[in-house]
XYZ file of C-alpha atoms in Angstrom:
363
model
C 3.402 -88.328 34.849
C -0.147 -86.991 34.616
C -1.961 -84.262 36.539
C -5.617 -83.309 36.989
C -7.942 -80.284 36.821
C -6.147 -78.065 34.313
C -8.065 -74.995 33.122
C -7.605 -73.381 29.698
C -9.092 -70.156 28.303
C -10.693 -69.521 24.924
C -11.352 -66.079 23.426
C -13.882 -65.511 20.653
C -13.027 -61.885 19.871
C -10.903 -58.997 21.102
C -11.946 -57.487 24.422
C -14.463 -60.205 25.276
C -14.462 -62.316 28.412
C -12.992 -65.787 27.920
C -14.737 -69.131 28.137
C -13.101 -71.820 30.272
C -12.384 -75.456 29.484
C -11.659 -77.988 32.237
C -9.244 -80.769 31.335
C -9.587 -83.659 33.773
C -6.182 -85.095 32.916
C -3.028 -83.634 31.366
C 0.352 -85.189 30.630
C 3.213 -83.275 32.266
C 6.399 -82.573 30.277
C 9.548 -84.505 31.095
C 11.736 -83.117 33.860
C 14.842 -81.701 32.136
C 18.128 -80.821 33.828
C 16.879 -77.389 34.959
C 13.302 -78.526 35.611
C 11.453 -78.492 38.931
C 8.370 -80.597 39.689
C 6.050 -78.663 42.018
C 3.031 -79.984 43.881
C 0.548 -77.089 43.804
C -0.792 -76.018 47.197
C -2.411 -72.731 46.104
C -3.032 -70.875 42.850
C -4.196 -67.297 42.388
C -7.030 -66.894 39.886
C -6.893 -63.804 37.700
C -8.007 -62.830 34.227
C -5.321 -61.423 31.914
C -4.936 -57.664 32.286
C -4.081 -57.370 28.603
C -6.231 -58.411 25.636
C -6.846 -62.158 25.400
C -6.710 -62.285 21.604
C -3.218 -60.796 21.709
C -2.211 -63.459 24.233
C -3.536 -66.193 21.959
C -1.434 -64.739 19.142
C 1.651 -64.848 21.368
C 0.915 -68.476 22.217
C 0.618 -69.459 18.558
C 3.875 -67.711 17.652
C 5.777 -69.855 20.150
C 4.210 -73.048 18.823
C 1.475 -73.540 21.418
C -2.267 -73.880 20.918
C -3.891 -73.396 24.325
C -3.881 -70.503 26.794
C -3.580 -71.855 30.361
C -5.464 -70.242 33.247
C -3.860 -69.680 36.630
C -0.169 -68.756 36.545
C 0.470 -67.549 40.118
C 1.382 -70.559 42.246
C 2.853 -71.745 45.508
C 3.668 -75.298 46.472
C 6.226 -77.908 47.451
C 9.118 -79.196 45.338
C 8.669 -82.916 44.609
C 11.414 -83.415 42.053
C 14.390 -81.575 40.530
C 16.578 -81.864 37.443
C 20.218 -82.875 37.576
C 21.559 -79.293 37.290
C 19.163 -77.570 39.717
C 21.140 -75.984 42.570
C 18.684 -73.492 44.105
C 16.070 -75.940 45.386
C 15.855 -79.371 46.938
C 12.963 -81.792 47.307
C 10.633 -80.610 50.074
C 11.312 -76.876 49.664
C 8.284 -74.567 49.741
C 8.315 -72.276 46.706
C 6.289 -69.648 44.881
C 6.427 -68.231 41.370
C 4.695 -67.596 38.051
C 4.153 -70.125 35.254
C 5.002 -68.618 31.835
C 2.063 -68.881 29.442
C 4.106 -70.726 26.803
C 4.527 -73.733 29.148
C 0.897 -74.681 28.361
C 0.415 -75.739 31.992
C -2.323 -74.548 34.335
C -1.570 -73.633 37.930
C -4.967 -75.046 38.907
C -3.620 -78.559 38.373
C -2.175 -80.827 41.032
C 1.392 -80.638 39.667
C 3.398 -78.509 37.238
C 6.890 -78.720 35.785
C 8.671 -75.349 35.575
C 12.227 -74.102 35.256
C 14.467 -73.248 38.194
C 14.453 -69.503 37.441
C 10.619 -69.355 37.524
C 10.537 -69.883 41.293
C 11.725 -68.440 44.592
C 11.904 -69.954 48.073
C 8.811 -69.139 50.167
C 9.502 -68.100 53.750
C 7.955 -70.225 56.495
C 5.924 -67.339 57.943
C 4.217 -66.729 54.574
C 1.230 -68.981 53.865
C 0.716 -70.724 50.541
C -2.467 -68.686 50.005
C -0.753 -65.345 50.634
C 2.159 -66.232 48.352
C -0.005 -67.385 45.445
C -2.466 -64.569 46.046
C -0.022 -61.759 45.356
C 3.154 -63.012 43.632
C 1.833 -62.135 40.156
C 0.500 -58.754 41.237
C 3.801 -57.921 42.921
C 5.790 -58.658 39.769
C 3.404 -56.508 37.702
C 3.669 -53.718 40.264
C 7.480 -53.778 40.200
C 7.461 -53.554 36.419
C 4.850 -50.787 36.348
C 6.291 -48.626 39.117
C 10.040 -49.136 38.828
C 10.989 -50.353 35.367
C 8.308 -48.555 33.326
C 7.248 -45.687 35.596
C 10.732 -44.887 36.993
C 9.172 -44.044 40.360
C 11.327 -42.108 42.839
C 10.655 -40.923 46.363
C 8.495 -37.801 46.403
C 6.585 -38.614 43.207
C 2.795 -38.503 43.110
C 1.088 -41.658 41.819
C -2.496 -42.155 40.655
C -3.663 -45.796 40.689
C -6.866 -46.486 38.765
C -9.052 -49.091 40.556
C -6.856 -49.359 43.619
C -9.019 -51.974 45.368
C -8.164 -54.650 42.812
C -5.459 -57.171 43.667
C -2.982 -55.431 41.344
C -4.004 -51.925 42.385
C -3.646 -52.610 46.102
C -0.091 -53.936 45.681
C 0.811 -50.879 43.571
C -0.471 -48.636 46.354
C 1.519 -50.424 49.053
C 4.767 -50.547 47.069
C 4.515 -46.926 45.933
C 3.923 -45.788 49.512
C 6.820 -47.938 50.745
C 9.104 -46.317 48.161
C 8.191 -42.821 49.338
C 5.506 -41.769 46.853
C 2.290 -39.906 47.546
C -0.548 -42.155 46.365
C -4.047 -41.383 45.124
C -6.515 -43.946 43.837
C -10.018 -44.301 42.416
C -13.005 -46.410 43.440
C -16.419 -47.045 41.904
C -18.318 -49.055 44.553
C -18.834 -48.916 48.298
C -16.995 -52.243 48.722
C -13.931 -50.831 46.974
C -14.029 -47.699 49.101
C -14.368 -49.770 52.284
C -11.273 -51.826 51.430
C -9.220 -48.759 50.498
C -10.019 -47.199 53.852
C -8.297 -50.163 55.547
C -5.004 -49.116 53.921
C -5.092 -45.948 56.026
C -2.161 -43.584 55.615
C -0.827 -45.431 52.566
C -3.353 -43.447 50.484
C -3.473 -39.656 50.434
C -6.803 -39.446 48.576
C -9.542 -41.906 47.541
C -11.433 -40.481 44.559
C -15.012 -41.706 44.069
C -15.659 -42.066 40.332
C -19.358 -41.491 40.851
C -18.406 -37.913 39.977
C -15.725 -38.030 37.265
C -15.102 -34.310 37.490
C -13.498 -34.919 40.879
C -10.555 -36.808 39.366
C -8.738 -33.873 37.803
C -9.804 -31.472 40.549
C -8.452 -33.735 43.300
C -5.194 -34.491 41.481
C -4.501 -30.834 40.782
C -5.348 -29.743 44.311
C -3.080 -32.425 45.803
C -0.158 -31.470 43.552
C -0.491 -27.662 43.641
C -1.703 -27.733 40.016
C 1.440 -29.546 38.821
C -0.207 -32.891 38.005
C 0.724 -36.466 38.903
C 4.062 -38.023 37.961
C 2.750 -41.517 37.299
C -0.600 -43.088 36.410
C -1.145 -46.850 36.731
C -4.078 -47.599 34.444
C -5.625 -51.078 34.458
C -8.723 -50.252 32.452
C -9.584 -52.936 29.908
C -10.958 -52.816 26.402
C -14.491 -54.077 26.043
C -16.500 -56.376 23.808
C -17.705 -54.822 20.547
C -21.293 -55.634 21.546
C -20.938 -53.401 24.576
C -19.547 -50.426 22.677
C -21.697 -47.358 22.508
C -22.497 -45.924 19.072
C -19.171 -44.396 18.109
C -20.862 -41.981 15.740
C -21.979 -40.142 18.880
C -18.584 -38.563 19.316
C -17.641 -37.191 22.706
C -14.173 -35.693 22.750
C -13.804 -36.683 26.392
C -14.761 -40.357 26.011
C -13.095 -42.960 23.845
C -14.897 -46.044 22.595
C -12.560 -48.407 24.471
C -13.549 -47.113 27.886
C -16.153 -48.024 30.482
C -18.670 -45.544 31.846
C -17.443 -46.124 35.413
C -13.765 -45.590 34.556
C -11.953 -42.345 33.791
C -11.569 -41.620 30.095
C -8.240 -41.141 28.354
C -8.965 -37.415 28.337
C -9.471 -37.469 32.125
C -6.166 -39.272 32.674
C -4.150 -37.029 30.356
C -5.542 -33.923 32.040
C -4.079 -35.161 35.360
C -0.524 -35.712 34.066
C 2.429 -33.534 35.022
C 5.279 -32.476 32.743
C 7.595 -35.432 32.101
C 5.126 -37.909 33.582
C 4.453 -41.559 32.736
C 1.142 -43.235 31.902
C 1.396 -47.030 32.342
C -1.504 -49.015 30.876
C -2.499 -52.663 30.516
C -4.797 -51.897 27.566
C -3.062 -53.173 24.425
C -5.908 -51.752 22.300
C -5.592 -48.209 23.621
C -6.568 -45.653 20.977
C -5.741 -41.963 21.223
C -7.189 -39.206 19.096
C -4.755 -36.605 17.673
C -5.790 -33.959 20.240
C -4.888 -36.363 23.044
C -1.539 -37.160 21.442
C -0.807 -33.453 21.200
C -1.634 -32.987 24.882
C 0.800 -35.779 25.777
C 3.426 -34.218 23.547
C 3.038 -30.790 25.133
C 3.502 -32.397 28.555
C 6.576 -34.324 27.372
C 4.751 -37.354 28.796
C 5.161 -40.991 27.812
C 2.953 -44.084 27.594
C 4.210 -47.482 28.715
C 2.439 -50.781 28.054
C 2.487 -53.334 30.866
C 2.761 -56.995 29.858
C 4.631 -58.904 32.549
C 4.737 -62.167 30.588
C 7.248 -60.549 28.214
C 9.802 -60.906 31.016
C 8.992 -64.614 31.346
C 8.876 -65.427 27.628
C 12.375 -64.071 26.970
C 15.660 -64.751 28.723
C 17.109 -61.224 28.662
C 15.521 -60.179 31.982
C 15.940 -63.405 33.970
C 18.433 -61.878 36.407
C 16.212 -58.902 37.229
C 13.169 -61.176 37.405
C 14.852 -63.409 39.982
C 15.722 -60.366 42.109
C 12.079 -59.225 41.924
C 10.803 -62.629 43.069
C 13.211 -62.749 46.006
C 12.433 -59.160 47.044
C 8.689 -59.850 46.859
C 9.016 -62.881 49.138
C 11.102 -60.831 51.578
C 8.504 -58.037 51.684
C 5.740 -60.599 52.255
C 7.728 -62.087 55.110
C 8.202 -58.704 56.816
C 4.555 -57.678 56.182
C 5.644 -54.718 54.093
C 3.105 -56.021 51.570
C -0.313 -57.277 52.667
C -2.033 -59.581 50.157
C -5.548 -58.590 49.122
C -7.404 -61.932 49.196
C -11.134 -61.886 48.402
C -11.783 -65.540 49.281
C -10.428 -69.051 48.789
C -12.046 -71.972 46.965
C -11.557 -75.726 46.731
C -11.062 -77.819 43.561
C -14.776 -78.716 43.411
C -15.758 -75.069 42.812
C -12.939 -74.346 40.359
C -14.798 -73.982 37.055
C -17.629 -71.977 38.601
C -15.114 -69.656 40.269
C -13.413 -68.933 36.947
C -16.736 -68.181 35.269
C -17.685 -65.693 38.007
C -14.233 -64.137 38.340
C -15.120 -61.051 36.304
C -17.568 -59.989 39.015
C -14.838 -59.771 41.680
C -13.592 -56.181 41.868
C -11.924 -56.249 45.294
C -8.985 -58.557 45.908
C -8.122 -61.949 44.481
C -9.666 -65.411 44.528
C -7.235 -68.205 45.455
C -7.558 -71.944 44.834
C -6.294 -74.238 47.601
C -5.475 -77.907 47.010
């Protein structure tokens, strides 16, 4: 069986934005005994939070050559393998396509494994499911499994208006944490204001000095227990001259984002700093500050849970809990806008300009 409109990403160098290749026709893999054929109804578009070159290396190590774009899907089951017991033909499902499947969620159909999916509730739309399933899984990993969040903790979410950041805010608030977040534009600030009491403080990064001051004031000078950091590394061409050393600014950071120094200065004793930046570099003074705080750094790469089988049980529980929270409106998806198949390639090329919410493809 063949499918249409698959998108694949190509990276020229570390930290750079990818180029996109549209494949008009792709051959689907055979349906094995645990396989599920899904007709795609919606797919969330998002660039990898981690470095693309590292992802390409992961793909090559598992014997694949192409990096598919669009992993967060929702759709209808059109075929099942002989040993599939969770789903039947006609079920509405949602899930994440592992990157080693070499299949794009932008296509008309995909073949995945039974444990990659969860039943979608009838009161959850295809767009809402695809628009936040990936972000919800990342948020669970960042907050619970890496950040060890407990009720009463104080959480700082960098760039809280993004699709991932907004889910982190909602989950952390639901689990009893006090949440602070940053914004850099008026659009981001406007969205964050719609979350109301879920956020204790919105920190405008137009004045970076406000970050530490606000965090310390809100925590009685104790610092925050958890930082969710989704800053990315940047293209070498965009780096400033690193001979102009500023102890407060590292070369892998954007002018509009807090520096590593800013983040470390906000941490409490025994705190956790969770980052998506695989190329994070710390100077010895920063390492010493972390050491004196007994703080830890955790690297967030959700595909590690999909590429290996050791966490399948926990992953299934996460998927089912996410769908339940969507159904009860505990989580509100942050959808920027939807597109049709005709605007697919253009939407991918302009995706880096979207800072609030997520773009979703509908078929």
